[in-house]
Coordinates of C-alpha atoms (C1' of nucleotides) in Angstrom, one line a residue:
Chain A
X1 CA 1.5 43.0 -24.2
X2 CA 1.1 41.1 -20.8
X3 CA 3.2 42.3 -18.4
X4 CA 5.3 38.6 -17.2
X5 CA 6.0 38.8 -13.0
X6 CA 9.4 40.0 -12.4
X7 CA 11.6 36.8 -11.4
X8 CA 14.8 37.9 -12.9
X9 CA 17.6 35.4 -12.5
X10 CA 15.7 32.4 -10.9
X11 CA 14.2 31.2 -13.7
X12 CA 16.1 27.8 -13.3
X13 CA 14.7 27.9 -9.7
X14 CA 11.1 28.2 -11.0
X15 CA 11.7 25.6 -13.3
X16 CA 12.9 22.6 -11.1
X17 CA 10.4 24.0 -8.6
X18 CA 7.5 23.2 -10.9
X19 CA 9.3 19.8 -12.1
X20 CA 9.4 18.6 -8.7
X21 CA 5.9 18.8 -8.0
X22 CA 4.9 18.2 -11.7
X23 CA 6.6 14.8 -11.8
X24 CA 5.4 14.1 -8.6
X25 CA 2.3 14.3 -9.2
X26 CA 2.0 12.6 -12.8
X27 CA 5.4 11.2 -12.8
X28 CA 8.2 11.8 -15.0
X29 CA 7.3 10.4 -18.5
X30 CA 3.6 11.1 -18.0
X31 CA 4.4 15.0 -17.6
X32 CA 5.2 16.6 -20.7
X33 CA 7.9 19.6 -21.1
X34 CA 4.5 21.4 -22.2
X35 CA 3.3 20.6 -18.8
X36 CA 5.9 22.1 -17.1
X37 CA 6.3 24.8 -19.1
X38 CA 2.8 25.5 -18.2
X39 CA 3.0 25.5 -14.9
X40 CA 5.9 27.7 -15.1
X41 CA 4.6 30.3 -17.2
X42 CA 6.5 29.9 -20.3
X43 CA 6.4 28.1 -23.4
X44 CA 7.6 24.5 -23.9
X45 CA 10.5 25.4 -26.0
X46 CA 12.0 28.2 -23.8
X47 CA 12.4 25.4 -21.5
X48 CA 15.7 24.3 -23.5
X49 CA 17.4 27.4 -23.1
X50 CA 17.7 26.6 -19.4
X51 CA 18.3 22.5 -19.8
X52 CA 19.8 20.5 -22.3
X53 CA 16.8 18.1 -22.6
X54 CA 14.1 16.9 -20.0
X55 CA 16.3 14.3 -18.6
X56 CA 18.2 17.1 -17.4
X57 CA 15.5 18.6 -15.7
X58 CA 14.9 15.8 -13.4
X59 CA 18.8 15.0 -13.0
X60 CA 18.9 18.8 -11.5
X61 CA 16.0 18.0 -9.5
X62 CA 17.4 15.0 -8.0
X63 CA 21.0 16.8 -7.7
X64 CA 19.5 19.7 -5.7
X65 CA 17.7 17.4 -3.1
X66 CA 20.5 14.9 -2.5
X67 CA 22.6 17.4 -1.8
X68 CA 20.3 19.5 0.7
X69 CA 19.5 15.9 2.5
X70 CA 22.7 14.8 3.0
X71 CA 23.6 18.0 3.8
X72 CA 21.0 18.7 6.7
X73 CA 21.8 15.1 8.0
X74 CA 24.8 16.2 8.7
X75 CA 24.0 18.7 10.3
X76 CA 21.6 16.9 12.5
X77 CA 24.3 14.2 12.9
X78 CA 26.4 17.0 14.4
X79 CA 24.0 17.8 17.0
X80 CA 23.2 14.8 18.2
X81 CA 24.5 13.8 21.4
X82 CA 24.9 10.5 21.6
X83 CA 23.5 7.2 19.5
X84 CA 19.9 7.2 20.3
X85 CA 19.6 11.0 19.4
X86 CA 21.3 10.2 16.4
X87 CA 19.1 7.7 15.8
X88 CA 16.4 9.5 15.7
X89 CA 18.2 12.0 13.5
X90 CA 18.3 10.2 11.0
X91 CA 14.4 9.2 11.1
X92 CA 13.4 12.7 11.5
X93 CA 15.5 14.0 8.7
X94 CA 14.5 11.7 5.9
X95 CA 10.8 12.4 7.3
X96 CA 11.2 16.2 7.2
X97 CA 12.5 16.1 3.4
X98 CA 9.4 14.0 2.6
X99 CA 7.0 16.1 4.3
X100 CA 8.5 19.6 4.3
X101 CA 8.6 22.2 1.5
X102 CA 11.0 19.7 -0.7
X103 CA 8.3 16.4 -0.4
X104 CA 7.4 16.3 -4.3
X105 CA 11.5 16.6 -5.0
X106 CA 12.5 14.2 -2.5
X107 CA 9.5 11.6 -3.5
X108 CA 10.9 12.1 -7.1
X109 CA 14.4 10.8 -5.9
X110 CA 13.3 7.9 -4.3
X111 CA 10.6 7.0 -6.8
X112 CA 11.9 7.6 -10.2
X113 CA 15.3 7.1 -9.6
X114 CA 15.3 4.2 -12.5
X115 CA 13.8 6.6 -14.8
X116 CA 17.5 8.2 -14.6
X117 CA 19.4 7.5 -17.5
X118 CA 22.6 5.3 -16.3
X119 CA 25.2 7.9 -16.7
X120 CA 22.8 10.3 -14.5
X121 CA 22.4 7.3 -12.3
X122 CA 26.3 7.2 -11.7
X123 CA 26.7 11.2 -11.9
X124 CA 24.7 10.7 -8.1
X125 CA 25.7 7.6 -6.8
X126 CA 28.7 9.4 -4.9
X127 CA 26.5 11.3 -2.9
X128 CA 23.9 8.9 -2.7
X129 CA 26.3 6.7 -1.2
X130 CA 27.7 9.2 0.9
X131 CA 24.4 9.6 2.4
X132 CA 23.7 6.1 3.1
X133 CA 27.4 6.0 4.7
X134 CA 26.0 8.2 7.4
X135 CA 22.9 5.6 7.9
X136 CA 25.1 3.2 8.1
X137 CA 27.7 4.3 10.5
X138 CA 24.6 5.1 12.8
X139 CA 23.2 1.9 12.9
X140 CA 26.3 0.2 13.6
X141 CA 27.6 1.8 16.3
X142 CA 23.6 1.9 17.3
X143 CA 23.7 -2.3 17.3
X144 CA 27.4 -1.9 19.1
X145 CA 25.3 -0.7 22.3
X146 CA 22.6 -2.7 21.9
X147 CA 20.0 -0.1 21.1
X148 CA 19.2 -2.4 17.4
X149 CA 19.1 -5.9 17.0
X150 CA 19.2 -5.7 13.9
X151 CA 22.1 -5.8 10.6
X152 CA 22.8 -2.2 9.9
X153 CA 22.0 -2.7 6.1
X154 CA 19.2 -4.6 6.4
X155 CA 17.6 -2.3 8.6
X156 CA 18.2 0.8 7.2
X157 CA 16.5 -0.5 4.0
X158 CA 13.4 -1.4 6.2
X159 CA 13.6 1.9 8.1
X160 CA 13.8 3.6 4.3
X161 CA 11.0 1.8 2.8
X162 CA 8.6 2.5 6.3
X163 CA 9.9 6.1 6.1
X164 CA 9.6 6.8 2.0
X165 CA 6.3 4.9 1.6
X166 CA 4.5 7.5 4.2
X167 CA 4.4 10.0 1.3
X168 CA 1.3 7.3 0.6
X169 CA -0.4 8.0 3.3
X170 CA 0.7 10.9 6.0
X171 CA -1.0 13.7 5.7
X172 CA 0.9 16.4 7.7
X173 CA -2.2 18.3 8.3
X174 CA -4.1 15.1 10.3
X175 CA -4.4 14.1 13.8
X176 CA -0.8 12.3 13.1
X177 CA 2.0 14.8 14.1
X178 CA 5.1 14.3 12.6
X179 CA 7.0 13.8 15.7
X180 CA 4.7 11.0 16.4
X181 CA 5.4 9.7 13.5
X182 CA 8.9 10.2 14.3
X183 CA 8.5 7.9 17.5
X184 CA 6.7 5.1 15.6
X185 CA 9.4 4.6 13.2
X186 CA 11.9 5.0 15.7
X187 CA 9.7 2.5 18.1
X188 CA 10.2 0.1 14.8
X189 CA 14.3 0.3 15.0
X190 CA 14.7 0.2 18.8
X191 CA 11.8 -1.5 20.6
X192 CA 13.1 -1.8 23.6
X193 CA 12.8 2.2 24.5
X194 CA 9.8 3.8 25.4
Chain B
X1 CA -27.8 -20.9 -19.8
X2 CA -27.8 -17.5 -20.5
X3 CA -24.8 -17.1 -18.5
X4 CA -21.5 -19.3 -18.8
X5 CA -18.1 -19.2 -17.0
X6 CA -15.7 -17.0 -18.5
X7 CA -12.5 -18.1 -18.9
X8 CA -9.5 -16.3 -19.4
X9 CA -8.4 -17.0 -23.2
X10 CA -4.4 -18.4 -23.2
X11 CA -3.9 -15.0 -25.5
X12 CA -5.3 -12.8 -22.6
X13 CA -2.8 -14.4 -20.3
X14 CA 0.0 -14.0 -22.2
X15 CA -0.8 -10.3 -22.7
X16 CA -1.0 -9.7 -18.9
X17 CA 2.3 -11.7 -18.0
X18 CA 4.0 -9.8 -20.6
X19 CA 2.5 -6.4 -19.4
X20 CA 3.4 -6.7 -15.9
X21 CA 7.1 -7.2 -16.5
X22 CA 7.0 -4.1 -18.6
X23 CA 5.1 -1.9 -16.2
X24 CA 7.1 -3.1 -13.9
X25 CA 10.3 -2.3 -15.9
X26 CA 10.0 0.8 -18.0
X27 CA 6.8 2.4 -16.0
X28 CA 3.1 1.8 -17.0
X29 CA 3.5 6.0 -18.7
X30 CA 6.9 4.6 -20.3
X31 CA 5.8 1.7 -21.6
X32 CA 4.2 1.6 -25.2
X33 CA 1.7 -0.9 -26.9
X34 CA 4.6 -1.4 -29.2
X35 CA 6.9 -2.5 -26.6
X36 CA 4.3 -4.7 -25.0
X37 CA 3.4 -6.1 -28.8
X38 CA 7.0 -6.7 -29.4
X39 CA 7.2 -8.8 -26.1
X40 CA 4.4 -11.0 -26.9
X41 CA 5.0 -11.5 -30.3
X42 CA 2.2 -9.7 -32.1
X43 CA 1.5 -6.4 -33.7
X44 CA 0.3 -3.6 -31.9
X45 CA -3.3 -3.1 -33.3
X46 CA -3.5 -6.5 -32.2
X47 CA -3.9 -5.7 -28.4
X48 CA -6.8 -3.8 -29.0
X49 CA -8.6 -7.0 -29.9
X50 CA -8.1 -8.0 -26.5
X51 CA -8.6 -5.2 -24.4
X52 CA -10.3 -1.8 -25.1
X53 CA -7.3 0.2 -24.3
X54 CA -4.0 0.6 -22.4
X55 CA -5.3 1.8 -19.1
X56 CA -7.4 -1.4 -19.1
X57 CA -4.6 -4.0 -19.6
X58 CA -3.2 -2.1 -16.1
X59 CA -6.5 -2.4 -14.7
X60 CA -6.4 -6.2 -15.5
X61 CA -3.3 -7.1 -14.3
X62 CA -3.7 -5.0 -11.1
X63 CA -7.4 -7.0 -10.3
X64 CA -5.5 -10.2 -10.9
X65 CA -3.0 -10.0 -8.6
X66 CA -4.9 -8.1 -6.1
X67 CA -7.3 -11.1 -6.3
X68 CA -4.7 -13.6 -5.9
X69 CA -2.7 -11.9 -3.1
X70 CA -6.5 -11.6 -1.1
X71 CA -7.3 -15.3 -1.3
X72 CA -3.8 -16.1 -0.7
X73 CA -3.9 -14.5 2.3
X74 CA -7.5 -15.6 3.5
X75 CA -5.7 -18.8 3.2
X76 CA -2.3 -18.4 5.3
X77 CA -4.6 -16.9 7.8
X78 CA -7.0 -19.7 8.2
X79 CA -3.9 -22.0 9.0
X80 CA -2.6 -19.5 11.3
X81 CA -2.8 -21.3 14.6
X82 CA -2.5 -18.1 16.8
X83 CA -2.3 -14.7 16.7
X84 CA 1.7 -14.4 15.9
X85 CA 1.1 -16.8 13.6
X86 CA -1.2 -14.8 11.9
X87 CA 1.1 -12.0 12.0
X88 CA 4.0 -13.9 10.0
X89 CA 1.1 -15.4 7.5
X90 CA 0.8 -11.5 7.1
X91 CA 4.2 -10.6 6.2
X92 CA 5.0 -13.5 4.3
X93 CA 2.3 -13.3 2.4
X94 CA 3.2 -10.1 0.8
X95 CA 6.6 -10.6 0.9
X96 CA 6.0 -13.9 -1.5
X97 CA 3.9 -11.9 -3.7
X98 CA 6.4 -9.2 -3.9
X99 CA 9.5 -11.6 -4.7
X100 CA 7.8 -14.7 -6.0
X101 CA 6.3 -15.5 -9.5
X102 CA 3.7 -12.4 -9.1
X103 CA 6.4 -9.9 -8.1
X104 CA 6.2 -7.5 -11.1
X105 CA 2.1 -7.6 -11.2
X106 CA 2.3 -6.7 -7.4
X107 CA 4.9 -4.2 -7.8
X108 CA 2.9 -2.6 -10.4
X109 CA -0.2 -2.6 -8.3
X110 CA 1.4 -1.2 -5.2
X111 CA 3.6 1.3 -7.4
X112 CA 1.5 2.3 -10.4
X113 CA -2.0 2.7 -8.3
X114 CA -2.4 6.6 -9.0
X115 CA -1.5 5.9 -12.5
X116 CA -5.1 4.0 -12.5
X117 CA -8.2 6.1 -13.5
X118 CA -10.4 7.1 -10.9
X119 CA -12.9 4.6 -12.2
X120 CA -10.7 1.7 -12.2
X121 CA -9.7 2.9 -8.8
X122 CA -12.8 2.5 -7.3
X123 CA -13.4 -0.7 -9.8
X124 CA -11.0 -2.0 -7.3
X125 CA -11.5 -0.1 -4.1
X126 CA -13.5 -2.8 -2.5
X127 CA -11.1 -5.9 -2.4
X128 CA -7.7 -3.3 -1.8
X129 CA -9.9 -2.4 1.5
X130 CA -11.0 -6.3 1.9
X131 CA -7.3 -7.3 2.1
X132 CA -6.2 -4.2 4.2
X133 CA -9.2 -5.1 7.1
X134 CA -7.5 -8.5 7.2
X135 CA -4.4 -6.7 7.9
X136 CA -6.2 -4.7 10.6
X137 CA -8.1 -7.7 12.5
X138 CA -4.9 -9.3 12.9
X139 CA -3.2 -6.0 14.1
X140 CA -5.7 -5.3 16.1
X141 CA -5.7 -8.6 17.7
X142 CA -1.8 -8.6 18.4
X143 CA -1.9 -5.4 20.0
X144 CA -5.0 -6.4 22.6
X145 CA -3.0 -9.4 23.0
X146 CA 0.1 -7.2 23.7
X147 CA 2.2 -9.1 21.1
X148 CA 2.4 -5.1 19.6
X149 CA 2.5 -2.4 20.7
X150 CA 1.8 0.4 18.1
X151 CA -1.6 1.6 16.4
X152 CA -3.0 -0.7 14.1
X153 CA -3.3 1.2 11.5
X154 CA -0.4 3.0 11.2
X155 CA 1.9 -0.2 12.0
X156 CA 0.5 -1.8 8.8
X157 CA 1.5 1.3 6.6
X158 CA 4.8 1.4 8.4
X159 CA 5.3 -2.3 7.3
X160 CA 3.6 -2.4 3.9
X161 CA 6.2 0.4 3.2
X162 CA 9.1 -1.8 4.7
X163 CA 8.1 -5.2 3.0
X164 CA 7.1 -3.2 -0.5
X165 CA 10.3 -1.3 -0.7
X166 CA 12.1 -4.5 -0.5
X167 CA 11.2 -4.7 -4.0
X168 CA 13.6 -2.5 -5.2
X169 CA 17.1 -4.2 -3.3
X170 CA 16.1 -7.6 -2.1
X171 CA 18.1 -10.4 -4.2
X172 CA 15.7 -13.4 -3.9
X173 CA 19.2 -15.7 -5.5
X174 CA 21.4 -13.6 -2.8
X175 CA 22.4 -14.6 0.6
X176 CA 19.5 -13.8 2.8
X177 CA 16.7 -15.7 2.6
X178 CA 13.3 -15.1 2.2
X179 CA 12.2 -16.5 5.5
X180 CA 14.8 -14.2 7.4
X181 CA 13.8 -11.3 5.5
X182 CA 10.4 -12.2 7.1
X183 CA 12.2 -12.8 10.5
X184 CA 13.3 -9.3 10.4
X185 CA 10.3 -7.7 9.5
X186 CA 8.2 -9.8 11.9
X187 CA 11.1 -8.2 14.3
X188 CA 10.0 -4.6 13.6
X189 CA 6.8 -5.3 14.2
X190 CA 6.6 -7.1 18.0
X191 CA 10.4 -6.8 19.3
X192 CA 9.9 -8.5 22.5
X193 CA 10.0 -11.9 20.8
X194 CA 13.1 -13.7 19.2
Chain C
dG1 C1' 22.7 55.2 -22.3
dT2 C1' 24.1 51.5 -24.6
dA3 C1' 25.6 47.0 -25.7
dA4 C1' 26.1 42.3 -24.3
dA5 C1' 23.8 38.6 -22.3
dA6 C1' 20.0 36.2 -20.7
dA7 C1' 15.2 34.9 -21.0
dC8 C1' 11.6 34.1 -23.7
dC9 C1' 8.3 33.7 -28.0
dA10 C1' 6.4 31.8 -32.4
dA11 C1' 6.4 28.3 -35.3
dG12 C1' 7.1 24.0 -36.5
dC13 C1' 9.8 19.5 -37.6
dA14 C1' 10.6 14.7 -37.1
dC15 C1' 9.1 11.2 -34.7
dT16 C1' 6.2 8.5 -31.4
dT17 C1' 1.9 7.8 -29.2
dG18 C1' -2.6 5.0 -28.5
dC19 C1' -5.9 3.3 -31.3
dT20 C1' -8.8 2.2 -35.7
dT21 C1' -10.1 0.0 -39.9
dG22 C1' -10.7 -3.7 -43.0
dG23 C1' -9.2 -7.8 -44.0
dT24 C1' -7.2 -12.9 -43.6
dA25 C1' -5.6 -17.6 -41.8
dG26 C1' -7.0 -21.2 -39.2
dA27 C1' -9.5 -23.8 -35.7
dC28 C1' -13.9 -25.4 -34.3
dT29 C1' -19.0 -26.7 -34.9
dG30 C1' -23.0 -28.1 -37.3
Chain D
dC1 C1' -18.8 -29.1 -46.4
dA2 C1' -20.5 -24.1 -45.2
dG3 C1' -20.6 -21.0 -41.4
dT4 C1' -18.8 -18.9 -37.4
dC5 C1' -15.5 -17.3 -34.3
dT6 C1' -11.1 -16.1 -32.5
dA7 C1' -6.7 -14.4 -33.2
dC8 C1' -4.1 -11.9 -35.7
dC9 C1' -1.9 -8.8 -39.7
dA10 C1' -1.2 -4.6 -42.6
dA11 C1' -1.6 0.0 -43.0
dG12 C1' -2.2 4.2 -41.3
dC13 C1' -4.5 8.3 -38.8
dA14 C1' -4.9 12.1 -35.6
dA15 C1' -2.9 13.8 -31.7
dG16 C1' 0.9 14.4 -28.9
dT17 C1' 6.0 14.0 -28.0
dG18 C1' 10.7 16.1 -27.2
dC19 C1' 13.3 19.4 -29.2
dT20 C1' 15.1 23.0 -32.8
dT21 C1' 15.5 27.3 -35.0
dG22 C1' 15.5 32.2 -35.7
dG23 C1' 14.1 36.1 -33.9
dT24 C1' 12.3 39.4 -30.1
dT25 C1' 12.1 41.3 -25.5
dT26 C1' 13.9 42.0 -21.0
dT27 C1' 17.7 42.2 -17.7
dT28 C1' 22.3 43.1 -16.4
dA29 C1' 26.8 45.4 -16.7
dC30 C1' 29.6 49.2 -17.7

DNA sequence: GTAAAAACCAAGCACTTGCTTGGTAGACTG
DNA sequence: CAGTCTACCAAGCAAGTGCTTGGTTTTTAC
């Protein structure tokens, strides 16, 4: 008998860990629960003793980011001192999620969030919402003094597709730091700072 | 003549219109021969006379596009009269192919590119890099000019990401128009003009 | 220490998947 | 007209799909 490694009670953990990257990677209906339950260490069916069915699995994953983005934003909201920091608080969050230790489960969100049955679609639109509420009330009072030019709606979809789309391309590991990165995008949303 | 023109049976055609509204829909790994059968009014097993297999009828509609988006653009660039000129031919360019009659065969090329095989990625490799250089002379232009101010290269993923995202909330029938959804991107890239 | 609970296995079912085979109807060409 | 070619149908196969069931092992709680 092979001995399993000990992992007691975060099994669920394990499991949405491996989704993330798993339907990153091939996306959602090209990975199969066998798939996942590969790369977790079990077999496919055990997987329905955790989730209802593998809809569920990438509901879960998309619940668990949401909530840890919008909550960091806040945070970084919190701490910024005045518009242009927040600003750039906003940019640097959304970039960190992308390219930090939750990148496959944020890249999921943005990318396969029509793959969500309706009803899931609406079970996160609160928060989802709620999130954008924060870009939004920055990038009004942001065009208030000037810093933008732009309408706060229509640039925070620009600023999201610039930001989201670097998952293409950025490779934390280059030349390219992520603070510079950080600068360009915010260079995009208020040129007339240095 | 051992060699005549090959032209692209009416059958083909409807197959590839047909496909890219699906792939762009449901996903190219969602999407089944059946449903794309069912949309063009055949039976499954038919497709096959057409095209070897699924991953080909991706390939084909991704080369057309990418084909018609290049020359497309070779064109709007010739009648560019000057360097901004050539930076709007840029971003209108995509953003017509995005929104216009060839928005869900671009959409699926931009979206579903690591869903190609390896082979058919390189099948294309050559004219995805042909229409990026033209991207990068113009860039690179701009920014010796002073009309921008940021790295070539990265300002063109930083707008490819802004423009392509637009995909998935810009209302072509809603109240902003094409050519001020230009304006603004055209905006994010060189500020200092109106 | 023991029993409940949670995590997992082993096997497989019902269905769907991409694709194949062998044939047919109709248009075109000589 | 016969002969060829293209487009399609009808039927189905082998593999893969999400998921279920019934039972076993491991972990947790008292």
């Amino acid at each position: 008998m092979p001995e399993r490694p000990k992992k007691p009670s975060k099994a669920k953990a394990r499991i949405l860990d491996a989704a993330a990257s798993l339907f990153h990677q091939k996306g959602f209906a090209a990975a199969t629960v066998r798939d996942l339950a590969d790369a977790v260490g079990i077999l496919s069916g055990s997987l329905f003793h955790h989730f209802p069915n593998k809809g569920e699995i990438l509901f879960a994953v998309m619940e668990n980011v949401i909530i840890e983005m919008d909550a960091s934003l806040e945070n970084a909201l919190a701490a910024a001192i005045d518009t242009k920091a927040s600003l750039r608080a906003l940019i640097r969050n959304e970039l960190e999620f992308i390219h930090g230790p939750h990148g496959a489960a944020t890249a999921v969100l943005v990318y396969e969030w029509n793959t969500l049955s309706p009803e899931n679609q609406s079970r996160l639109l609160q928060r989802r919402r709620a999130y954008f509420a924060r870009w939004h009330t920055v990038l009004a009072r942001a065009k208030a003094e000037g810093l933008v030019s732009q309408d706060p709606a229509l640039l925070r979809q620009l600023l999201h597709g610039a930001i989201v789309w670097s998952v293409n391309w950025y490779d934390p590991a280059g030349a390219l730091s992520l603070t510079e990165l950080e600068a360009s995008v915010l260079a995009l949303a208020c040129p007339s700072q240095s």
